[in-house]
Amino acid sequence: MNVIFVITATGEEVLEMVSNDVAGLLAAVQGENVTFPFGSFKYDFHTLDHYLEDSVYRQELVVYLKVDNNSGTTL
């Protein structure tokens, strides 16, 4: 499934990836923090979007993150 990470406050997409373990991914991001090479974030919420592409219904998980104020992350 396609997974997109988005900063809630700005709507900025920070990563797009494909995962076959969506339940494991959601469990992991809901932990202490989510760290990328450019900063650390906290899980905010997620949505599961369905859309039609080339006559095929697809799913996309969007994970919304908030800036971790304790990490000094700046975007």
PDB file of N, CA and C in Angstrom:
ATOM      1  N   MET A   1       0.843  -1.169   0.000  1.00  0.00           N
ATOM      2  CA  MET A   1       0.000   0.000   0.000  1.00  0.00           C
ATOM      3  C   MET A   1       0.888   1.232   0.000  1.00  0.00           C
ATOM      4  N   ASN A   2       0.447   2.248  -0.695  1.00  0.00           N
ATOM      5  CA  ASN A   2       1.156   3.518  -0.714  1.00  0.00           C
ATOM      6  C   ASN A   2       0.955   4.221   0.629  1.00  0.00           C
ATOM      7  N   VAL A   3       2.033   4.721   1.208  1.00  0.00           N
ATOM      8  CA  VAL A   3       1.992   5.429   2.495  1.00  0.00           C
ATOM      9  C   VAL A   3       2.654   6.782   2.322  1.00  0.00           C
ATOM     10  N   ILE A   4       1.972   7.820   2.804  1.00  0.00           N
ATOM     11  CA  ILE A   4       2.517   9.173   2.714  1.00  0.00           C
ATOM     12  C   ILE A   4       2.563   9.763   4.119  1.00  0.00           C
ATOM     13  N   PHE A   5       3.691  10.372   4.464  1.00  0.00           N
ATOM     14  CA  PHE A   5       3.849  11.075   5.739  1.00  0.00           C
ATOM     15  C   PHE A   5       3.717  12.568   5.480  1.00  0.00           C
ATOM     16  N   VAL A   6       2.854  13.236   6.274  1.00  0.00           N
ATOM     17  CA  VAL A   6       2.540  14.646   6.068  1.00  0.00           C
ATOM     18  C   VAL A   6       2.665  15.382   7.397  1.00  0.00           C
ATOM     19  N   ILE A   7       3.223  16.592   7.370  1.00  0.00           N
ATOM     20  CA  ILE A   7       3.259  17.446   8.558  1.00  0.00           C
ATOM     21  C   ILE A   7       1.885  18.104   8.686  1.00  0.00           C
ATOM     22  N   THR A   8       1.192  17.868   9.783  1.00  0.00           N
ATOM     23  CA  THR A   8      -0.171  18.357   9.970  1.00  0.00           C
ATOM     24  C   THR A   8      -0.263  19.871   9.825  1.00  0.00           C
ATOM     25  N   ALA A   9       0.628  20.615  10.459  1.00  0.00           N
ATOM     26  CA  ALA A   9       0.534  22.070  10.504  1.00  0.00           C
ATOM     27  C   ALA A   9       0.693  22.720   9.134  1.00  0.00           C
ATOM     28  N   THR A  10       1.511  22.132   8.271  1.00  0.00           N
ATOM     29  CA  THR A  10       1.819  22.774   6.991  1.00  0.00           C
ATOM     30  C   THR A  10       1.245  22.041   5.781  1.00  0.00           C
ATOM     31  N   GLY A  11       0.893  20.772   5.947  1.00  0.00           N
ATOM     32  CA  GLY A  11       0.433  19.972   4.815  1.00  0.00           C
ATOM     33  C   GLY A  11       1.570  19.482   3.935  1.00  0.00           C
ATOM     34  N   GLU A  12       2.799  19.714   4.365  1.00  0.00           N
ATOM     35  CA  GLU A  12       3.974  19.310   3.589  1.00  0.00           C
ATOM     36  C   GLU A  12       4.149  17.793   3.623  1.00  0.00           C
ATOM     37  N   GLU A  13       4.281  17.179   2.442  1.00  0.00           N
ATOM     38  CA  GLU A  13       4.591  15.756   2.358  1.00  0.00           C
ATOM     39  C   GLU A  13       6.085  15.583   2.571  1.00  0.00           C
ATOM     40  N   VAL A  14       6.466  14.747   3.551  1.00  0.00           N
ATOM     41  CA  VAL A  14       7.885  14.570   3.837  1.00  0.00           C
ATOM     42  C   VAL A  14       8.431  13.234   3.353  1.00  0.00           C
ATOM     43  N   LEU A  15       7.540  12.267   3.105  1.00  0.00           N
ATOM     44  CA  LEU A  15       8.005  10.970   2.615  1.00  0.00           C
ATOM     45  C   LEU A  15       6.837  10.221   1.996  1.00  0.00           C
ATOM     46  N   GLU A  16       7.112   9.565   0.881  1.00  0.00           N
ATOM     47  CA  GLU A  16       6.142   8.659   0.269  1.00  0.00           C
ATOM     48  C   GLU A  16       6.830   7.321   0.104  1.00  0.00           C
ATOM     49  N   MET A  17       6.143   6.259   0.495  1.00  0.00           N
ATOM     50  CA  MET A  17       6.745   4.932   0.435  1.00  0.00           C
ATOM     51  C   MET A  17       5.665   3.888   0.188  1.00  0.00           C
ATOM     52  N   VAL A  18       6.076   2.657  -0.050  1.00  0.00           N
ATOM     53  CA  VAL A  18       5.161   1.532  -0.192  1.00  0.00           C
ATOM     54  C   VAL A  18       5.458   0.556   0.941  1.00  0.00           C
ATOM     55  N   SER A  19       4.394   0.058   1.586  1.00  0.00           N
ATOM     56  CA  SER A  19       4.571  -0.889   2.685  1.00  0.00           C
ATOM     57  C   SER A  19       3.581  -2.035   2.539  1.00  0.00           C
ATOM     58  N   ASN A  20       4.043  -3.236   2.824  1.00  0.00           N
ATOM     59  CA  ASN A  20       3.171  -4.403   2.851  1.00  0.00           C
ATOM     60  C   ASN A  20       2.726  -4.729   4.267  1.00  0.00           C
ATOM     61  N   ASP A  21       3.248  -4.014   5.253  1.00  0.00           N
ATOM     62  CA  ASP A  21       2.915  -4.232   6.663  1.00  0.00           C
ATOM     63  C   ASP A  21       2.344  -2.949   7.252  1.00  0.00           C
ATOM     64  N   VAL A  22       1.141  -2.608   6.841  1.00  0.00           N
ATOM     65  CA  VAL A  22       0.534  -1.355   7.271  1.00  0.00           C
ATOM     66  C   VAL A  22       0.232  -1.373   8.761  1.00  0.00           C
ATOM     67  N   ALA A  23      -0.233  -2.494   9.297  1.00  0.00           N
ATOM     68  CA  ALA A  23      -0.522  -2.578  10.738  1.00  0.00           C
ATOM     69  C   ALA A  23       0.753  -2.376  11.548  1.00  0.00           C
ATOM     70  N   GLY A  24       1.848  -2.983  11.136  1.00  0.00           N
ATOM     71  CA  GLY A  24       3.123  -2.811  11.827  1.00  0.00           C
ATOM     72  C   GLY A  24       3.635  -1.388  11.720  1.00  0.00           C
ATOM     73  N   LEU A  25       3.471  -0.787  10.551  1.00  0.00           N
ATOM     74  CA  LEU A  25       3.898   0.593  10.349  1.00  0.00           C
ATOM     75  C   LEU A  25       3.117   1.539  11.253  1.00  0.00           C
ATOM     76  N   LEU A  26       1.792   1.361  11.325  1.00  0.00           N
ATOM     77  CA  LEU A  26       0.977   2.215  12.198  1.00  0.00           C
ATOM     78  C   LEU A  26       1.351   2.036  13.666  1.00  0.00           C
ATOM     79  N   ALA A  27       1.601   0.799  14.077  1.00  0.00           N
ATOM     80  CA  ALA A  27       2.013   0.561  15.466  1.00  0.00           C
ATOM     81  C   ALA A  27       3.338   1.255  15.759  1.00  0.00           C
ATOM     82  N   ALA A  28       4.241   1.228  14.807  1.00  0.00           N
ATOM     83  CA  ALA A  28       5.552   1.848  15.001  1.00  0.00           C
ATOM     84  C   ALA A  28       5.461   3.367  15.084  1.00  0.00           C
ATOM     85  N   VAL A  29       4.689   3.994  14.213  1.00  0.00           N
ATOM     86  CA  VAL A  29       4.630   5.460  14.212  1.00  0.00           C
ATOM     87  C   VAL A  29       3.860   6.012  15.401  1.00  0.00           C
ATOM     88  N   GLN A  30       3.019   5.183  16.019  1.00  0.00           N
ATOM     89  CA  GLN A  30       2.273   5.640  17.184  1.00  0.00           C
ATOM     90  C   GLN A  30       3.084   5.519  18.466  1.00  0.00           C
ATOM     91  N   GLY A  31       4.341   5.127  18.346  1.00  0.00           N
ATOM     92  CA  GLY A  31       5.230   5.013  19.495  1.00  0.00           C
ATOM     93  C   GLY A  31       5.743   6.369  19.949  1.00  0.00           C
ATOM     94  N   GLU A  32       6.920   6.382  20.520  1.00  0.00           N
ATOM     95  CA  GLU A  32       7.495   7.593  21.111  1.00  0.00           C
ATOM     96  C   GLU A  32       7.689   8.722  20.108  1.00  0.00           C
ATOM     97  N   ASN A  33       8.321   8.425  18.965  1.00  0.00           N
ATOM     98  CA  ASN A  33       8.495   9.452  17.939  1.00  0.00           C
ATOM     99  C   ASN A  33       8.798   8.803  16.598  1.00  0.00           C
ATOM    100  N   VAL A  34       8.743   9.600  15.553  1.00  0.00           N
ATOM    101  CA  VAL A  34       9.083   9.175  14.200  1.00  0.00           C
ATOM    102  C   VAL A  34      10.268  10.031  13.775  1.00  0.00           C
ATOM    103  N   THR A  35      11.374   9.393  13.442  1.00  0.00           N
ATOM    104  CA  THR A  35      12.596  10.128  13.146  1.00  0.00           C
ATOM    105  C   THR A  35      12.978   9.963  11.675  1.00  0.00           C
ATOM    106  N   PHE A  36      13.235  11.079  11.029  1.00  0.00           N
ATOM    107  CA  PHE A  36      13.751  11.120   9.668  1.00  0.00           C
ATOM    108  C   PHE A  36      15.139  11.750   9.745  1.00  0.00           C
ATOM    109  N   PRO A  37      15.939  11.666   8.694  1.00  0.00           N
ATOM    110  CA  PRO A  37      17.262  12.301   8.722  1.00  0.00           C
ATOM    111  C   PRO A  37      17.209  13.806   8.985  1.00  0.00           C
ATOM    112  N   PHE A  38      16.058  14.422   8.742  1.00  0.00           N
ATOM    113  CA  PHE A  38      15.932  15.875   8.889  1.00  0.00           C
ATOM    114  C   PHE A  38      15.128  16.292  10.102  1.00  0.00           C
ATOM    115  N   GLY A  39      14.770  15.359  10.994  1.00  0.00           N
ATOM    116  CA  GLY A  39      14.053  15.769  12.192  1.00  0.00           C
ATOM    117  C   GLY A  39      13.237  14.656  12.821  1.00  0.00           C
ATOM    118  N   SER A  40      12.719  14.945  13.992  1.00  0.00           N
ATOM    119  CA  SER A  40      11.931  14.001  14.764  1.00  0.00           C
ATOM    120  C   SER A  40      10.515  14.563  14.932  1.00  0.00           C
ATOM    121  N   PHE A  41       9.525  13.696  14.822  1.00  0.00           N
ATOM    122  CA  PHE A  41       8.132  14.106  14.840  1.00  0.00           C
ATOM    123  C   PHE A  41       7.318  13.184  15.736  1.00  0.00           C
ATOM    124  N   LYS A  42       6.125  13.624  16.089  1.00  0.00           N
ATOM    125  CA  LYS A  42       5.178  12.829  16.875  1.00  0.00           C
ATOM    126  C   LYS A  42       4.002  12.460  15.984  1.00  0.00           C
ATOM    127  N   TYR A  43       3.465  11.273  16.175  1.00  0.00           N
ATOM    128  CA  TYR A  43       2.256  10.848  15.473  1.00  0.00           C
ATOM    129  C   TYR A  43       1.104  11.761  15.875  1.00  0.00           C
ATOM    130  N   ASP A  44       0.295  12.185  14.917  1.00  0.00           N
ATOM    131  CA  ASP A  44      -0.884  13.009  15.189  1.00  0.00           C
ATOM    132  C   ASP A  44      -2.149  12.193  14.912  1.00  0.00           C
ATOM    133  N   PHE A  45      -2.349  11.775  13.666  1.00  0.00           N
ATOM    134  CA  PHE A  45      -3.471  10.913  13.298  1.00  0.00           C
ATOM    135  C   PHE A  45      -3.204  10.348  11.913  1.00  0.00           C
ATOM    136  N   HIS A  46      -4.097   9.490  11.426  1.00  0.00           N
ATOM    137  CA  HIS A  46      -3.927   8.942  10.083  1.00  0.00           C
ATOM    138  C   HIS A  46      -5.280   8.830   9.391  1.00  0.00           C
ATOM    139  N   THR A  47      -5.244   8.758   8.067  1.00  0.00           N
ATOM    140  CA  THR A  47      -6.446   8.520   7.274  1.00  0.00           C
ATOM    141  C   THR A  47      -6.138   7.435   6.255  1.00  0.00           C
ATOM    142  N   LEU A  48      -7.162   6.723   5.882  1.00  0.00           N
ATOM    143  CA  LEU A  48      -7.050   5.726   4.822  1.00  0.00           C
ATOM    144  C   LEU A  48      -7.916   6.223   3.676  1.00  0.00           C
ATOM    145  N   ASP A  49      -7.281   6.607   2.598  1.00  0.00           N
ATOM    146  CA  ASP A  49      -7.984   7.171   1.449  1.00  0.00           C
ATOM    147  C   ASP A  49      -8.137   6.112   0.364  1.00  0.00           C
ATOM    148  N   HIS A  50      -9.274   6.134  -0.290  1.00  0.00           N
ATOM    149  CA  HIS A  50      -9.537   5.254  -1.430  1.00  0.00           C
ATOM    150  C   HIS A  50      -9.765   6.137  -2.648  1.00  0.00           C
ATOM    151  N   TYR A  51      -9.191   5.741  -3.765  1.00  0.00           N
ATOM    152  CA  TYR A  51      -9.342   6.530  -4.979  1.00  0.00           C
ATOM    153  C   TYR A  51      -9.324   5.608  -6.192  1.00  0.00           C
ATOM    154  N   LEU A  52      -9.837   6.120  -7.287  1.00  0.00           N
ATOM    155  CA  LEU A  52      -9.910   5.374  -8.538  1.00  0.00           C
ATOM    156  C   LEU A  52      -8.807   5.849  -9.470  1.00  0.00           C
ATOM    157  N   GLU A  53      -7.973   4.915  -9.926  1.00  0.00           N
ATOM    158  CA  GLU A  53      -6.888   5.240 -10.856  1.00  0.00           C
ATOM    159  C   GLU A  53      -6.854   4.191 -11.945  1.00  0.00           C
ATOM    160  N   ASP A  54      -7.011   4.617 -13.181  1.00  0.00           N
ATOM    161  CA  ASP A  54      -7.021   3.691 -14.323  1.00  0.00           C
ATOM    162  C   ASP A  54      -8.048   2.578 -14.129  1.00  0.00           C
ATOM    163  N   SER A  55      -9.237   2.951 -13.682  1.00  0.00           N
ATOM    164  CA  SER A  55     -10.362   2.025 -13.468  1.00  0.00           C
ATOM    165  C   SER A  55     -10.096   0.988 -12.374  1.00  0.00           C
ATOM    166  N   VAL A  56      -9.125   1.242 -11.502  1.00  0.00           N
ATOM    167  CA  VAL A  56      -8.810   0.344 -10.396  1.00  0.00           C
ATOM    168  C   VAL A  56      -8.891   1.139  -9.097  1.00  0.00           C
ATOM    169  N   TYR A  57      -9.623   0.596  -8.113  1.00  0.00           N
ATOM    170  CA  TYR A  57      -9.669   1.249  -6.807  1.00  0.00           C
ATOM    171  C   TYR A  57      -8.384   0.960  -6.047  1.00  0.00           C
ATOM    172  N   ARG A  58      -7.792   2.003  -5.483  1.00  0.00           N
ATOM    173  CA  ARG A  58      -6.539   1.884  -4.738  1.00  0.00           C
ATOM    174  C   ARG A  58      -6.713   2.480  -3.348  1.00  0.00           C
ATOM    175  N   GLN A  59      -5.831   2.089  -2.453  1.00  0.00           N
ATOM    176  CA  GLN A  59      -5.835   2.610  -1.087  1.00  0.00           C
ATOM    177  C   GLN A  59      -4.529   3.345  -0.836  1.00  0.00           C
ATOM    178  N   GLU A  60      -4.617   4.362   0.009  1.00  0.00           N
ATOM    179  CA  GLU A  60      -3.433   5.122   0.373  1.00  0.00           C
ATOM    180  C   GLU A  60      -3.555   5.513   1.838  1.00  0.00           C
ATOM    181  N   LEU A  61      -2.560   5.155   2.618  1.00  0.00           N
ATOM    182  CA  LEU A  61      -2.515   5.524   4.027  1.00  0.00           C
ATOM    183  C   LEU A  61      -1.761   6.843   4.149  1.00  0.00           C
ATOM    184  N   VAL A  62      -2.385   7.833   4.781  1.00  0.00           N
ATOM    185  CA  VAL A  62      -1.734   9.115   5.020  1.00  0.00           C
ATOM    186  C   VAL A  62      -1.532   9.255   6.524  1.00  0.00           C
ATOM    187  N   VAL A  63      -0.270   9.362   6.948  1.00  0.00           N
ATOM    188  CA  VAL A  63       0.084   9.493   8.359  1.00  0.00           C
ATOM    189  C   VAL A  63       0.457  10.950   8.612  1.00  0.00           C
ATOM    190  N   TYR A  64      -0.283  11.592   9.507  1.00  0.00           N
ATOM    191  CA  TYR A  64      -0.042  13.000   9.835  1.00  0.00           C
ATOM    192  C   TYR A  64       0.835  13.086  11.077  1.00  0.00           C
ATOM    193  N   LEU A  65       1.836  13.949  11.009  1.00  0.00           N
ATOM    194  CA  LEU A  65       2.805  14.096  12.087  1.00  0.00           C
ATOM    195  C   LEU A  65       2.838  15.539  12.568  1.00  0.00           C
ATOM    196  N   LYS A  66       3.109  15.703  13.848  1.00  0.00           N
ATOM    197  CA  LYS A  66       3.302  17.048  14.388  1.00  0.00           C
ATOM    198  C   LYS A  66       4.751  17.196  14.811  1.00  0.00           C
ATOM    199  N   VAL A  67       5.243  18.410  14.770  1.00  0.00           N
ATOM    200  CA  VAL A  67       6.632  18.688  15.124  1.00  0.00           C
ATOM    201  C   VAL A  67       6.845  18.352  16.596  1.00  0.00           C
ATOM    202  N   ASP A  68       7.916  17.623  16.875  1.00  0.00           N
ATOM    203  CA  ASP A  68       8.293  17.297  18.247  1.00  0.00           C
ATOM    204  C   ASP A  68       9.060  18.486  18.811  1.00  0.00           C
ATOM    205  N   ASN A  69       8.409  19.300  19.620  1.00  0.00           N
ATOM    206  CA  ASN A  69       9.029  20.522  20.149  1.00  0.00           C
ATOM    207  C   ASN A  69      10.254  20.255  21.019  1.00  0.00           C
ATOM    208  N   ASN A  70      10.385  19.052  21.517  1.00  0.00           N
ATOM    209  CA  ASN A  70      11.547  18.714  22.353  1.00  0.00           C
ATOM    210  C   ASN A  70      12.772  18.365  21.545  1.00  0.00           C
ATOM    211  N   SER A  71      12.608  18.159  20.230  1.00  0.00           N
ATOM    212  CA  SER A  71      13.748  17.723  19.416  1.00  0.00           C
ATOM    213  C   SER A  71      14.460  18.857  18.709  1.00  0.00           C
ATOM    214  N   GLY A  72      13.861  20.036  18.681  1.00  0.00           N
ATOM    215  CA  GLY A  72      14.479  21.155  17.987  1.00  0.00           C
ATOM    216  C   GLY A  72      14.339  21.070  16.485  1.00  0.00           C
ATOM    217  N   THR A  73      13.380  20.294  15.993  1.00  0.00           N
ATOM    218  CA  THR A  73      13.158  20.137  14.572  1.00  0.00           C
ATOM    219  C   THR A  73      12.681  21.446  13.960  1.00  0.00           C
ATOM    220  N   THR A  74      13.258  21.819  12.829  1.00  0.00           N
ATOM    221  CA  THR A  74      12.792  22.992  12.099  1.00  0.00           C
ATOM    222  C   THR A  74      12.584  22.601  10.649  1.00  0.00           C
ATOM    223  N   LEU A  75      11.497  23.050  10.095  1.00  0.00           N
ATOM    224  CA  LEU A  75      11.206  22.775   8.681  1.00  0.00           C
ATOM    225  C   LEU A  75      11.127  24.062   7.915  1.00  0.00           C
TER     226      LEU A  75
END
